[in-house]
Structure formats: C-alpha cells, structure tokens
PDB file of C-alpha atoms and ligand atoms in Angstrom:
ATOM      1  CA  MET Z   1       0.111  -0.047   0.042  1.00  0.00           C
ATOM      2  CA  LYS Z   2       1.330   3.316  -0.872  1.00  0.00           C
ATOM      3  CA  LYS Z   3       1.916   5.954   1.892  1.00  0.00           C
ATOM      4  CA  GLY Z   4       1.964   9.684   1.677  1.00  0.00           C
ATOM      5  CA  PHE Z   5       0.864   9.947  -1.801  1.00  0.00           C
ATOM      6  CA  PHE Z   6      -0.508  13.022  -3.560  1.00  0.00           C
ATOM      7  CA  ILE Z   7      -3.043  12.908  -6.381  1.00  0.00           C
ATOM      8  CA  THR Z   8      -4.583  15.735  -8.159  1.00  0.00           C
ATOM      9  CA  PHE Z   9      -7.451  16.361 -10.589  1.00  0.00           C
ATOM     10  CA  GLU Z  10      -7.109  19.172 -13.133  1.00  0.00           C
ATOM     11  CA  GLY Z  11      -9.015  20.639 -16.176  1.00  0.00           C
ATOM     12  CA  GLY Z  12     -10.580  23.659 -17.504  1.00  0.00           C
ATOM     13  CA  ASP Z  13     -14.065  24.998 -16.313  1.00  0.00           C
ATOM     14  CA  ALA Z  14     -17.200  22.748 -16.979  1.00  0.00           C
ATOM     15  CA  CYS Z  15     -14.808  19.813 -17.712  1.00  0.00           C
ATOM     16  CA  GLY Z  16     -16.580  17.474 -15.191  1.00  0.00           C
ATOM     17  CA  LYS Z  17     -13.849  17.589 -12.673  1.00  0.00           C
ATOM     18  CA  SER Z  18     -15.732  18.153  -9.449  1.00  0.00           C
ATOM     19  CA  THR Z  19     -18.322  15.453 -10.547  1.00  0.00           C
ATOM     20  CA  GLN Z  20     -15.239  12.960 -10.733  1.00  0.00           C
ATOM     21  CA  VAL Z  21     -13.862  14.008  -7.540  1.00  0.00           C
ATOM     22  CA  LYS Z  22     -17.241  13.640  -5.963  1.00  0.00           C
ATOM     23  CA  LEU Z  23     -17.575  10.031  -7.375  1.00  0.00           C
ATOM     24  CA  PHE Z  24     -14.002   9.144  -6.350  1.00  0.00           C
ATOM     25  CA  LYS Z  25     -14.706  10.347  -2.931  1.00  0.00           C
ATOM     26  CA  GLU Z  26     -17.785   8.047  -2.760  1.00  0.00           C
ATOM     27  CA  TYR Z  27     -15.775   5.129  -4.156  1.00  0.00           C
ATOM     28  CA  VAL Z  28     -13.200   5.642  -1.321  1.00  0.00           C
ATOM     29  CA  ALA Z  29     -15.806   5.804   1.238  1.00  0.00           C
ATOM     30  CA  THR Z  30     -16.395   1.992   0.403  1.00  0.00           C
ATOM     31  CA  ARG Z  31     -12.747   1.054   0.944  1.00  0.00           C
ATOM     32  CA  THR Z  32     -11.644  -0.442   4.111  1.00  0.00           C
ATOM     33  CA  ASP Z  33      -8.772   2.109   4.166  1.00  0.00           C
ATOM     34  CA  LYS Z  34     -10.933   5.079   3.833  1.00  0.00           C
ATOM     35  CA  ASP Z  35      -9.629   6.938   6.693  1.00  0.00           C
ATOM     36  CA  ASN Z  36      -6.196   7.087   4.953  1.00  0.00           C
ATOM     37  CA  PHE Z  37      -7.499   9.487   2.342  1.00  0.00           C
ATOM     38  CA  VAL Z  38      -7.647  13.328   2.800  1.00  0.00           C
ATOM     39  CA  PHE Z  39      -9.916  15.331   0.147  1.00  0.00           C
ATOM     40  CA  ILE Z  40      -9.135  19.005  -0.428  1.00  0.00           C
ATOM     41  CA  ARG Z  41      -9.965  21.680  -3.034  1.00  0.00           C
ATOM     42  CA  GLU Z  42      -8.164  24.733  -4.336  1.00  0.00           C
ATOM     43  CA  PRO Z  43      -8.490  27.490  -3.746  1.00  0.00           C
ATOM     44  CA  GLY Z  44      -9.956  26.571  -0.321  1.00  0.00           C
ATOM     45  CA  GLY Z  45      -9.412  23.616   1.916  1.00  0.00           C
ATOM     46  CA  THR Z  46      -8.745  25.857   5.119  1.00  0.00           C
ATOM     47  CA  ILE Z  47     -10.915  28.305   6.753  1.00  0.00           C
ATOM     48  CA  LEU Z  48      -8.721  31.173   5.548  1.00  0.00           C
ATOM     49  CA  GLY Z  49      -8.574  29.470   2.129  1.00  0.00           C
ATOM     50  CA  GLU Z  50     -12.254  29.257   1.739  1.00  0.00           C
ATOM     51  CA  LYS Z  51     -12.512  32.897   2.687  1.00  0.00           C
ATOM     52  CA  ILE Z  52      -9.954  33.538  -0.257  1.00  0.00           C
ATOM     53  CA  ARG Z  53     -11.943  31.279  -2.454  1.00  0.00           C
ATOM     54  CA  THR Z  54     -15.145  33.470  -2.000  1.00  0.00           C
ATOM     55  CA  LEU Z  55     -13.005  36.626  -2.587  1.00  0.00           C
ATOM     56  CA  LEU Z  56     -11.641  35.131  -5.875  1.00  0.00           C
ATOM     57  CA  LEU Z  57     -14.749  33.706  -7.329  1.00  0.00           C
ATOM     58  CA  ASN Z  58     -17.790  35.427  -6.086  1.00  0.00           C
ATOM     59  CA  PHE Z  59     -16.860  38.840  -4.495  1.00  0.00           C
ATOM     60  CA  GLU Z  60     -18.661  41.165  -6.864  1.00  0.00           C
ATOM     61  CA  ASP Z  61     -17.570  44.520  -5.238  1.00  0.00           C
ATOM     62  CA  ASP Z  62     -14.126  44.711  -6.458  1.00  0.00           C
ATOM     63  CA  SER Z  63     -12.433  42.198  -8.705  1.00  0.00           C
ATOM     64  CA  PRO Z  64      -8.691  41.338  -8.134  1.00  0.00           C
ATOM     65  CA  VAL Z  65      -6.335  42.623 -10.693  1.00  0.00           C
ATOM     66  CA  PRO Z  66      -4.358  39.775 -12.326  1.00  0.00           C
ATOM     67  CA  LYS Z  67      -1.230  39.914 -10.097  1.00  0.00           C
ATOM     68  CA  ALA Z  68      -3.420  40.193  -6.921  1.00  0.00           C
ATOM     69  CA  GLU Z  69      -5.414  37.180  -8.308  1.00  0.00           C
ATOM     70  CA  LEU Z  70      -2.301  35.258  -8.635  1.00  0.00           C
ATOM     71  CA  PHE Z  71      -1.112  35.907  -5.031  1.00  0.00           C
ATOM     72  CA  LEU Z  72      -4.532  35.202  -3.661  1.00  0.00           C
ATOM     73  CA  TYR Z  73      -4.540  31.832  -5.380  1.00  0.00           C
ATOM     74  CA  LEU Z  74      -0.970  31.372  -3.882  1.00  0.00           C
ATOM     75  CA  ALA Z  75      -1.841  32.535  -0.427  1.00  0.00           C
ATOM     76  CA  SER Z  76      -4.762  29.919  -0.317  1.00  0.00           C
ATOM     77  CA  ARG Z  77      -2.364  27.202  -1.492  1.00  0.00           C
ATOM     78  CA  VAL Z  78       0.458  28.032   0.996  1.00  0.00           C
ATOM     79  CA  GLN Z  79      -1.975  27.971   3.981  1.00  0.00           C
ATOM     80  CA  LEU Z  80      -3.382  24.615   2.654  1.00  0.00           C
ATOM     81  CA  PHE Z  81       0.017  23.066   1.977  1.00  0.00           C
ATOM     82  CA  GLU Z  82       1.433  23.893   5.451  1.00  0.00           C
ATOM     83  CA  LYS Z  83      -1.782  23.204   7.539  1.00  0.00           C
ATOM     84  CA  VAL Z  84      -3.072  20.246   5.870  1.00  0.00           C
ATOM     85  CA  ILE Z  85      -1.189  18.617   2.809  1.00  0.00           C
ATOM     86  CA  LYS Z  86       2.318  18.461   4.547  1.00  0.00           C
ATOM     87  CA  PRO Z  87       1.103  17.098   7.865  1.00  0.00           C
ATOM     88  CA  ALA Z  88      -1.245  14.542   6.062  1.00  0.00           C
ATOM     89  CA  LEU Z  89       1.575  13.317   3.681  1.00  0.00           C
ATOM     90  CA  SER Z  90       4.077  13.093   6.691  1.00  0.00           C
ATOM     91  CA  ALA Z  91       1.326  10.917   8.460  1.00  0.00           C
ATOM     92  CA  GLY Z  92       1.287   8.576   5.507  1.00  0.00           C
ATOM     93  CA  LYS Z  93      -2.090   9.544   4.100  1.00  0.00           C
ATOM     94  CA  ILE Z  94      -3.268   9.842   0.557  1.00  0.00           C
ATOM     95  CA  VAL Z  95      -4.142  13.469  -0.295  1.00  0.00           C
ATOM     96  CA  VAL Z  96      -6.633  13.991  -3.210  1.00  0.00           C
ATOM     97  CA  ALA Z  97      -6.700  17.708  -4.405  1.00  0.00           C
ATOM     98  CA  ASP Z  98      -9.298  19.319  -6.630  1.00  0.00           C
ATOM     99  CA  ARG Z  99      -6.779  21.535  -8.392  1.00  0.00           C
ATOM    100  CA  PHE Z 100      -3.205  22.480  -7.511  1.00  0.00           C
ATOM    101  CA  TYR Z 101      -0.398  24.393  -9.079  1.00  0.00           C
ATOM    102  CA  ASP Z 102      -0.968  23.231 -12.718  1.00  0.00           C
ATOM    103  CA  SER Z 103      -4.258  25.376 -12.487  1.00  0.00           C
ATOM    104  CA  THR Z 104      -1.947  28.415 -11.837  1.00  0.00           C
ATOM    105  CA  ILE Z 105       0.234  27.632 -14.779  1.00  0.00           C
ATOM    106  CA  ALA Z 106      -2.804  27.132 -17.095  1.00  0.00           C
ATOM    107  CA  TYR Z 107      -4.919  30.152 -15.685  1.00  0.00           C
ATOM    108  CA  GLN Z 108      -2.467  32.898 -14.604  1.00  0.00           C
ATOM    109  CA  GLY Z 109       0.215  31.843 -16.629  1.00  0.00           C
ATOM    110  CA  PHE Z 110      -1.220  30.940 -19.993  1.00  0.00           C
ATOM    111  CA  ALA Z 111      -4.533  32.529 -19.628  1.00  0.00           C
ATOM    112  CA  ARG Z 112      -3.837  35.823 -17.769  1.00  0.00           C
ATOM    113  CA  GLU Z 113      -0.431  36.065 -19.160  1.00  0.00           C
ATOM    114  CA  ILE Z 114       1.225  37.491 -16.034  1.00  0.00           C
ATOM    115  CA  PHE Z 115       4.191  35.362 -15.915  1.00  0.00           C
ATOM    116  CA  SER Z 116       5.449  32.626 -18.185  1.00  0.00           C
ATOM    117  CA  ALA Z 117       4.954  28.756 -16.971  1.00  0.00           C
ATOM    118  CA  LYS Z 118       8.647  28.716 -15.982  1.00  0.00           C
ATOM    119  CA  GLU Z 119       8.242  31.884 -13.799  1.00  0.00           C
ATOM    120  CA  ILE Z 120       5.322  30.509 -11.972  1.00  0.00           C
ATOM    121  CA  LEU Z 121       7.020  27.365 -11.583  1.00  0.00           C
ATOM    122  CA  LYS Z 122       9.995  29.258  -9.848  1.00  0.00           C
ATOM    123  CA  LEU Z 123       7.338  31.109  -7.647  1.00  0.00           C
ATOM    124  CA  HIS Z 124       5.914  27.775  -6.678  1.00  0.00           C
ATOM    125  CA  LYS Z 125       9.295  26.432  -5.708  1.00  0.00           C
ATOM    126  CA  LEU Z 126      10.138  29.394  -3.634  1.00  0.00           C
ATOM    127  CA  LEU Z 127       7.003  29.089  -1.682  1.00  0.00           C
ATOM    128  CA  LEU Z 128       6.683  25.126  -1.406  1.00  0.00           C
ATOM    129  CA  GLY Z 129      10.228  23.894  -2.398  1.00  0.00           C
ATOM    130  CA  ASN Z 130      10.450  20.954  -4.848  1.00  0.00           C
ATOM    131  CA  PHE Z 131       6.932  19.632  -4.288  1.00  0.00           C
ATOM    132  CA  SER Z 132       4.844  18.206  -6.839  1.00  0.00           C
ATOM    133  CA  PRO Z 133       1.824  15.774  -7.160  1.00  0.00           C
ATOM    134  CA  ASN Z 134       2.652  12.091  -7.606  1.00  0.00           C
ATOM    135  CA  LEU Z 135      -0.270  11.670 -10.065  1.00  0.00           C
ATOM    136  CA  THR Z 136      -2.561  14.116 -11.833  1.00  0.00           C
ATOM    137  CA  PHE Z 137      -5.861  13.304 -13.589  1.00  0.00           C
ATOM    138  CA  TYR Z 138      -6.349  15.793 -16.376  1.00  0.00           C
ATOM    139  CA  LEU Z 139      -9.910  15.907 -17.828  1.00  0.00           C
ATOM    140  CA  LYS Z 140      -9.256  17.118 -21.248  1.00  0.00           C
ATOM    141  CA  ILE Z 141     -12.116  18.756 -23.140  1.00  0.00           C
ATOM    142  CA  LYS Z 142     -12.231  21.871 -25.512  1.00  0.00           C
ATOM    143  CA  PRO Z 143     -13.841  24.798 -23.812  1.00  0.00           C
ATOM    144  CA  GLU Z 144     -16.606  25.298 -26.495  1.00  0.00           C
ATOM    145  CA  ILE Z 145     -17.738  21.873 -25.854  1.00  0.00           C
ATOM    146  CA  ALA Z 146     -17.443  21.873 -22.198  1.00  0.00           C
ATOM    147  CA  PHE Z 147     -19.495  25.033 -21.745  1.00  0.00           C
ATOM    148  CA  LYS Z 148     -22.316  23.840 -23.983  1.00  0.00           C
ATOM    149  CA  ARG Z 149     -22.925  21.290 -21.171  1.00  0.00           C
ATOM    150  CA  LYS Z 150     -23.686  23.965 -18.487  1.00  0.00           C
ATOM    151  CA  LYS Z 151     -27.343  24.127 -17.840  1.00  0.00           C
ATOM    152  CA  ALA Z 152     -29.215  27.193 -18.899  1.00  0.00           C
ATOM    153  CA  GLY Z 153     -29.479  29.614 -15.970  1.00  0.00           C
ATOM    154  CA  GLU Z 154     -26.643  27.871 -14.054  1.00  0.00           C
ATOM    155  CA  LYS Z 155     -24.662  30.664 -12.024  1.00  0.00           C
ATOM    156  CA  LEU Z 156     -21.224  31.296 -13.258  1.00  0.00           C
ATOM    157  CA  ASP Z 157     -18.438  32.500 -11.085  1.00  0.00           C
ATOM    158  CA  ARG Z 158     -16.007  35.159 -12.040  1.00  0.00           C
ATOM    159  CA  MET Z 159     -13.604  32.748 -13.776  1.00  0.00           C
ATOM    160  CA  GLU Z 160     -16.318  30.966 -15.630  1.00  0.00           C
ATOM    161  CA  LYS Z 161     -17.605  34.337 -16.928  1.00  0.00           C
ATOM    162  CA  GLU Z 162     -14.385  34.915 -18.912  1.00  0.00           C
ATOM    163  CA  ASP Z 163     -14.786  34.809 -22.641  1.00  0.00           C
ATOM    164  CA  ILE Z 164     -13.977  31.723 -24.819  1.00  0.00           C
ATOM    165  CA  SER Z 165     -10.429  32.955 -25.793  1.00  0.00           C
ATOM    166  CA  PHE Z 166      -9.471  33.079 -22.079  1.00  0.00           C
ATOM    167  CA  HIS Z 167     -10.695  29.532 -21.884  1.00  0.00           C
ATOM    168  CA  GLN Z 168      -9.103  28.350 -25.046  1.00  0.00           C
ATOM    169  CA  LYS Z 169      -5.920  29.704 -23.454  1.00  0.00           C
ATOM    170  CA  VAL Z 170      -6.402  27.654 -20.308  1.00  0.00           C
ATOM    171  CA  TYR Z 171      -6.751  24.604 -22.703  1.00  0.00           C
ATOM    172  CA  ASP Z 172      -3.490  25.486 -24.338  1.00  0.00           C
ATOM    173  CA  GLY Z 173      -1.921  25.740 -20.872  1.00  0.00           C
ATOM    174  CA  TYR Z 174      -3.024  22.145 -19.831  1.00  0.00           C
ATOM    175  CA  GLU Z 175      -1.909  20.912 -23.213  1.00  0.00           C
ATOM    176  CA  TYR Z 176       1.646  22.495 -22.620  1.00  0.00           C
ATOM    177  CA  ILE Z 177       1.957  20.827 -19.102  1.00  0.00           C
ATOM    178  CA  SER Z 178       0.480  17.502 -20.127  1.00  0.00           C
ATOM    179  CA  LYS Z 179       3.244  17.303 -22.692  1.00  0.00           C
ATOM    180  CA  LYS Z 180       5.840  18.208 -20.180  1.00  0.00           C
ATOM    181  CA  GLU Z 181       4.667  15.932 -17.482  1.00  0.00           C
ATOM    182  CA  LYS Z 182       3.876  12.794 -19.479  1.00  0.00           C
ATOM    183  CA  LYS Z 183       4.790  10.457 -16.290  1.00  0.00           C
ATOM    184  CA  ARG Z 184       2.582  12.453 -13.970  1.00  0.00           C
ATOM    185  CA  PHE Z 185      -0.244  13.293 -16.163  1.00  0.00           C
ATOM    186  CA  VAL Z 186      -3.186  10.778 -16.958  1.00  0.00           C
ATOM    187  CA  VAL Z 187      -5.012  12.541 -19.677  1.00  0.00           C
ATOM    188  CA  LEU Z 188      -8.769  11.655 -19.571  1.00  0.00           C
ATOM    189  CA  ASP Z 189     -11.040  12.252 -22.524  1.00  0.00           C
ATOM    190  CA  ALA Z 190     -13.878  14.275 -20.751  1.00  0.00           C
ATOM    191  CA  THR Z 191     -16.379  13.948 -23.691  1.00  0.00           C
ATOM    192  CA  LYS Z 192     -16.675  10.294 -22.475  1.00  0.00           C
ATOM    193  CA  SER Z 193     -19.313   9.257 -20.256  1.00  0.00           C
ATOM    194  CA  ILE Z 194     -19.217   9.998 -16.427  1.00  0.00           C
ATOM    195  CA  GLU Z 195     -19.214   6.216 -15.653  1.00  0.00           C
ATOM    196  CA  GLU Z 196     -16.543   5.577 -18.190  1.00  0.00           C
ATOM    197  CA  ILE Z 197     -14.171   8.202 -16.884  1.00  0.00           C
ATOM    198  CA  HIS Z 198     -14.866   7.081 -13.219  1.00  0.00           C
ATOM    199  CA  ASN Z 199     -13.812   3.613 -14.015  1.00  0.00           C
ATOM    200  CA  GLN Z 200     -10.589   4.742 -15.575  1.00  0.00           C
ATOM    201  CA  ILE Z 201      -9.745   6.714 -12.509  1.00  0.00           C
ATOM    202  CA  ILE Z 202     -10.645   3.891 -10.230  1.00  0.00           C
ATOM    203  CA  LEU Z 203      -8.533   1.413 -12.273  1.00  0.00           C
ATOM    204  CA  LYS Z 204      -5.312   3.599 -12.199  1.00  0.00           C
ATOM    205  CA  VAL Z 205      -5.575   4.348  -8.587  1.00  0.00           C
ATOM    206  CA  GLU Z 206      -6.207   0.738  -7.583  1.00  0.00           C
ATOM    207  CA  LYS Z 207      -3.081  -0.202  -9.717  1.00  0.00           C
ATOM    208  CA  LEU Z 208      -1.029   2.300  -8.136  1.00  0.00           C
ATOM    209  CA  LEU Z 209      -2.160   1.612  -4.479  1.00  0.00           C
ATOM    210  CA  ALA Z 210      -1.474  -1.928  -4.991  1.00  0.00           C
ATOM    211  CA  GLU Z 211       2.232  -1.378  -6.079  1.00  0.00           C
TER     212      GLU Z 211
HETATM  213  P1  LIG O   1     -13.417  25.134  -9.269  1.00  0.00           P
HETATM  214  O1  LIG O   1     -12.809  24.708  -8.078  1.00  0.00           O
HETATM  215  O2  LIG O   1     -14.812  25.132  -9.338  1.00  0.00           O
HETATM  216  O3  LIG O   1     -12.672  24.525 -10.497  1.00  0.00           O
HETATM  217  O4  LIG O   1     -13.109  26.729  -9.343  1.00  0.00           O
HETATM  218  C1  LIG O   1     -11.899  27.185  -9.294  1.00  0.00           C
HETATM  219  C2  LIG O   1     -11.577  28.319 -10.238  1.00  0.00           C
HETATM  220  O5  LIG O   1     -10.308  28.924  -9.940  1.00  0.00           O
HETATM  221  C3  LIG O   1     -11.445  27.840 -11.638  1.00  0.00           C
HETATM  222  O6  LIG O   1     -11.896  28.676 -12.484  1.00  0.00           O
HETATM  223  C4  LIG O   1      -9.841  27.731 -11.776  1.00  0.00           C
HETATM  224  C5  LIG O   1      -9.353  28.853 -10.945  1.00  0.00           C
HETATM  225  N1  LIG O   1      -7.974  28.550 -10.607  1.00  0.00           N
HETATM  226  C6  LIG O   1      -7.100  29.601 -11.104  1.00  0.00           C
HETATM  227  O7  LIG O   1      -7.259  30.327 -11.815  1.00  0.00           O
HETATM  228  N2  LIG O   1      -5.791  29.381 -10.406  1.00  0.00           N
HETATM  229  C7  LIG O   1      -5.382  28.484  -9.490  1.00  0.00           C
HETATM  230  O8  LIG O   1      -4.219  28.404  -9.041  1.00  0.00           O
HETATM  231  C8  LIG O   1      -6.400  27.565  -9.051  1.00  0.00           C
HETATM  232  C9  LIG O   1      -6.087  26.609  -7.934  1.00  0.00           C
HETATM  233  C10 LIG O   1      -7.749  27.804  -9.516  1.00  0.00           C
END
C-alpha cells in the first residue's frame, strides 16, 4: 500500500472535474482504508482558504487585478500546504486535491499571461520547495464543448464568466503541461461518459495503490 501519496484533479472550467472528484470520494468511502484518504480543494481547504475562494470567485464589489489574483491563489495554497497537505503526507495519508499548481500555470500563466509557466514554477518552488503531485488526472475537453454542457440559467463564477478565448488559453496551458509531464499526467477524454471516466480513474488508482 502506498503511503504519503498526492493525487490531483485538473482541467478547464466545466470539464466535469468536480463530479469525478465527488464520485471518487464516494468510491473511497467504500474502501476499508478510507480513513487514509484526505480530500481537499483549491482555492480553499482551510478556513482562510475558503474565505479567499469567496473573494476570488464570488466577490462582486471589487475584482482582483491579475497579479493580486495570482497571489490570492498562492496564499490559499501555502496555507493549505502547511496546515493540511504536508502534515497529512507526513502521516502517510493519500491526499486528493481538486486543483493544484497546474491550475496556476494554465490560468494565471497561459490565460492571464502575467508570468510564463517557468516563472510561475519558480514562484511555486520558492513557496513550497520541490513539491509536486505524484499523479494528476487531467480531464481534457475543448472549452466550447465543455460550456455547452452547462445548464441554462446556471450561475457562473468570476472565472467561468471569462470569454471563450480566455478558456481556450487555459486549454492550451493544460496541453503544454500534459506534454511536459507525461509521467505524472493521466489524460482523460472528458467527452466520454461520467461512468467511463470514473472507472478509468478507479482502475489507475487501484493499480497504483497495490504497487
Ligand atoms: P473550481 O474549483 O470550481 O474549479 O473553481 C476554481 C476556479 O479557480 C477555476 O476557474 C480555476 C481557478 N483557479 C485559478 O485560476 N488558479 C489557481 O491556481 C487555481 C487553484 C484555480
């Protein structure tokens, strides 16, 4: 059984990631070792982080400028890393995160174009050291297809409200990372059925945990 393992879920908005994390959590709840898993999300996952999440996604009074946005995401991450991720991994737990630094590269790097992917990684290293997920499930889907699946009248957050060219750049960012991180990234075709994707995820995790 693997100990101290870090799994992340990534993808553009409306890719179905949160549905898959939820199903994976339900599957974990059926395992005898369920207490060995810790589920978190970004931004968020701590009291401070959840407040930052509200500021980033749903605070209508004053939108952060791109660099402020970047540092708010990073502030949430550092808090989560020090308070939850690091202690859990040290205790031998399996941490499952809904987003991590690949999101920052895709959204703030590629889409906002504040810093390059390399510069964002450098910043990440300054804050968290040489720390990276062991495995990342990337739900790949073109944004124009992903957004068609949104239900009419569904409320969009600040990032989801960005135009299609922004989301196309996010997609390009993930394509860049998945080519660079072939070993860590498991690319899942997010146009497939929810069940099919879920089964692929479980198969991969079960194989890994048995190693
Ligand atoms: P989600 O958790 O529902 O996917 O919403 C989080 C939003 O925040 C999503 O639009 C992606 C965005 N995001 C960034 O822009 N940068 C980051 O570093 C992270 C973690 C998320």
